[in-house]
Amino acid sequence: MNVEELSGLPPGAVSHFREEGIEELYPPQAAAVDAGALEGDNLVAAVPTASGKTMIAALSMLSAVKRGGKALYIVPLRALASEKKAEFEAYEEFGVTTGVTTGNYESNSEWLSTKDIVVATSEKVDSLVRNGADWLSDLTCVVSDEVHLIDDGNRGPTLEVTLAKLRKLNPQLQVVALSATVGNAGEIADWLDASLVDTDWRPIDLRMGVHYGNALNFDDGDTREVPVQGSEKQEAALVRDILEEGGSSLVFVNSRRNAEAAARRLAGVASNELTGDERAELAELAEEIREVSDTETSDDLAECVEGGGAFHHAGLSSEHRSLVEDAFRDRLLKVISATPTLAAGVNTPARRVIVRDWRRFDPSAGGMSPLNVLEVHQMMGRAGRPGLDPYGEAVLLAKGHDEMEELFDRYIWAEAEPVRSKLAAEPALRTHVLATIASGFARTREGLLEFMEETLYASQSTEEGRLEVVTDTVLEYLESNDFIERSGGQNEEPTDDPADAFTSAAELAEREQETVDLRATNLGHTVSRLYLDPMSAAEIIHGLEDADERPTALGLYQLVSRTPDMYQLYLRSGEDGTYGELYYERERELLGDAPSEFEDDRFEDWLSALKTGKLLEDWAEEDDEGVLTDRYKIGPGDLRGKVDTAEWLLGAAESLAAEIDSEWTVAVREARARVEHGVGEELLELVGVRGVGRKRARQLYSVGIETPADLREADKGVVLGALRGAKTAENILENAGREDPSMEGVEPRGGARGDSSGSRSEGSNAGDSDQNQDQDQDQASLGDF
């Protein structure tokens, strides 16, 4: 189908696609058009990666806009939201506007009401529903990207419930679900009342195989010689082989440590194929990476990048990941070793994908377990980019002939598993039942169950009564914690129906329950609006109510670290003793009832939360980022994640404290501000000035400048001496409200206070006044700005 044949799109859209080099639709795209994508019909497109799913979404959304509607594009990851926003912003040339929203779960983002296309994560859309965003009722088309992630136990229920709510909110809503090829695409289409496009077509050939010995054995019976030389590892031989013909490689491994180790080795392989210009560009990229943070991880990544390789995992900061992804897409980086997080939708294709590790540690199994087929196929789907690669190759590694045959049977020739709803798990229902009641989607038990009947879980459930039982358990929990109230039902007048005499007590009780009104309390509304797991809210409330004296920062950090919304640091070997001692030293600061040390699992969880809280306290005591990542054996991305989550949870705790009239609201607010900026209490005013982060605040404080008012009056030479950069000093003085911030002709002066040398603790940022901060070349790190 030629793009000129398309109708029902905004004027200029077809010209735009032609300018982008799109003349003919791919077969899956043409099939989507034939299935009614341009007419507002529901559609499930289950097609391989790189087969044109985004174009199907674009055609559906643009046709909805042409009909006077509004479109929503739901993505699973923030990184993918940014990528899609950049892609859709090109439509502004013919008058279609795009907005993106991924954070601030307390906002209804009303500014998006003026946008034609909105890109958001499923969690953000869920929060928009909870916060009553009026513009959601204007939606006429919603696209759910990577809809197979409904199968994910963490994020899947949110996507599932959100789609059900949007369909109830807008009965005529067009739903377009995009997915990898899965085992039950038809079942998903039935749930969404949608037509199905299910194909394995790809724009370039994908050859899948297993490397064993010195040969790559493909699924079509063909072989390719790829000898392993000397002590060389299989993946190194495969990377070298594809680099020699100008291709790039993605290597998937099962842990962060393995990703970093593999990257060091493979960068040595890639280095042999670099040109002089590429080496110069990679050296510049390595410096950018070092400037992101002053951590060992940053240095290790930069060293790999200089050789043309990189690693990618969740422990990296978002800036690190973006730099690596962009350079790999540009084919400047030749090889990336990654954990499976890179396979989750971000556009990073390679000519050859190598799945080195097809097992990973599974705590529930107590050992290594095979990856599922869908996950491996997602990795393999990264192979081959149209226009750059003549083909794509996806390779598994085998050590023996029997293992090779197992890999063909398990992955190469296998169908992906069916997508199964995870909604019936109590933690998921706890959150979504409260939100459903608080947002008015259900006002009775019967109404709640009717809404649940619209979910994928209900359509898949074979266990009669399971959903009702779990729902009733959740309702009891929510009521016992004062998040909901029930009224009516039990006060109904008895009827004269003779059939009642033969009705069982259980049936009468159920009938009575169905007429009971459900209402969220003020506290319940607050919890739902804050996007908290109700169990997190209950833990925080009980902790605050238990406090007999003003809570310390550590007490509050450990409290929020105990909640289900915080991923705790786990205890490494021997650390139970270390944090057990810390517990006894600072037991009085901790909020709530501690478990007995004889309750092994509960006590270990308590200590894990204490370890996480101590990390946050160390950060708020201004310990250096590099010191913390080394001390706690985490990556800069992990540190940033813990800080961000703690800031959010403490902000929520502040709202909850106000709701329950707690006297500790100010203490919570200060603890949140300290963890947000990573500073001691005495620096909180200074870091409120734009451009003053934790390092600069400590440098200013050390010369006697303690407040924004001091910045407006202080000797400019002293300010310049503390900040060591005229442009930086001018900007900060201007942001502080100084009438004449110019540093022209000003000479830096010293004069640090003797009682505040800037060292608050070992490795503190405070003593870094000269390190890596010559003039205006301040090294950026977490909390600087």
PDB file of N, CA, C and O in Angstrom, residues 9 115 258 402 472 651 662:
ATOM      1  N   LEU A   9      -6.058  11.592   7.168  1.00  0.00           N
ATOM      2  CA  LEU A   9      -4.947  12.120   7.962  1.00  0.00           C
ATOM      3  C   LEU A   9      -4.921  13.641   7.863  1.00  0.00           C
ATOM      4  O   LEU A   9      -5.439  14.220   6.896  1.00  0.00           O
ATOM      5  N   LYS A 115      -2.802  19.778  24.017  1.00  0.00           N
ATOM      6  CA  LYS A 115      -1.977  18.971  23.124  1.00  0.00           C
ATOM      7  C   LYS A 115      -2.835  17.952  22.368  1.00  0.00           C
ATOM      8  O   LYS A 115      -3.790  17.397  22.910  1.00  0.00           O
ATOM      9  N   ASN A 258      28.625  -9.010  35.383  1.00  0.00           N
ATOM     10  CA  ASN A 258      29.004  -9.663  34.136  1.00  0.00           C
ATOM     11  C   ASN A 258      28.978  -8.690  32.966  1.00  0.00           C
ATOM     12  O   ASN A 258      29.795  -8.789  32.043  1.00  0.00           O
ATOM     13  N   ASP A 402      24.579 -31.279  23.179  1.00  0.00           N
ATOM     14  CA  ASP A 402      23.265 -31.439  23.819  1.00  0.00           C
ATOM     15  C   ASP A 402      22.667 -30.089  24.194  1.00  0.00           C
ATOM     16  O   ASP A 402      21.449 -29.866  24.036  1.00  0.00           O
ATOM     17  N   ASP A 472     -12.565  -8.998  48.577  1.00  0.00           N
ATOM     18  CA  ASP A 472     -13.111  -8.833  49.924  1.00  0.00           C
ATOM     19  C   ASP A 472     -12.006  -8.716  50.964  1.00  0.00           C
ATOM     20  O   ASP A 472     -12.117  -7.934  51.923  1.00  0.00           O
ATOM     21  N   GLY A 651       7.774  13.246  50.860  1.00  0.00           N
ATOM     22  CA  GLY A 651       6.774  14.242  50.480  1.00  0.00           C
ATOM     23  C   GLY A 651       5.372  13.732  50.761  1.00  0.00           C
ATOM     24  O   GLY A 651       4.509  14.461  51.267  1.00  0.00           O
ATOM     25  N   SER A 662      -0.481  15.246  62.687  1.00  0.00           N
ATOM     26  CA  SER A 662       0.731  14.866  63.405  1.00  0.00           C
ATOM     27  C   SER A 662       1.537  16.112  63.755  1.00  0.00           C
ATOM     28  O   SER A 662       1.589  17.076  62.984  1.00  0.00           O
TER      29      SER A 662
END
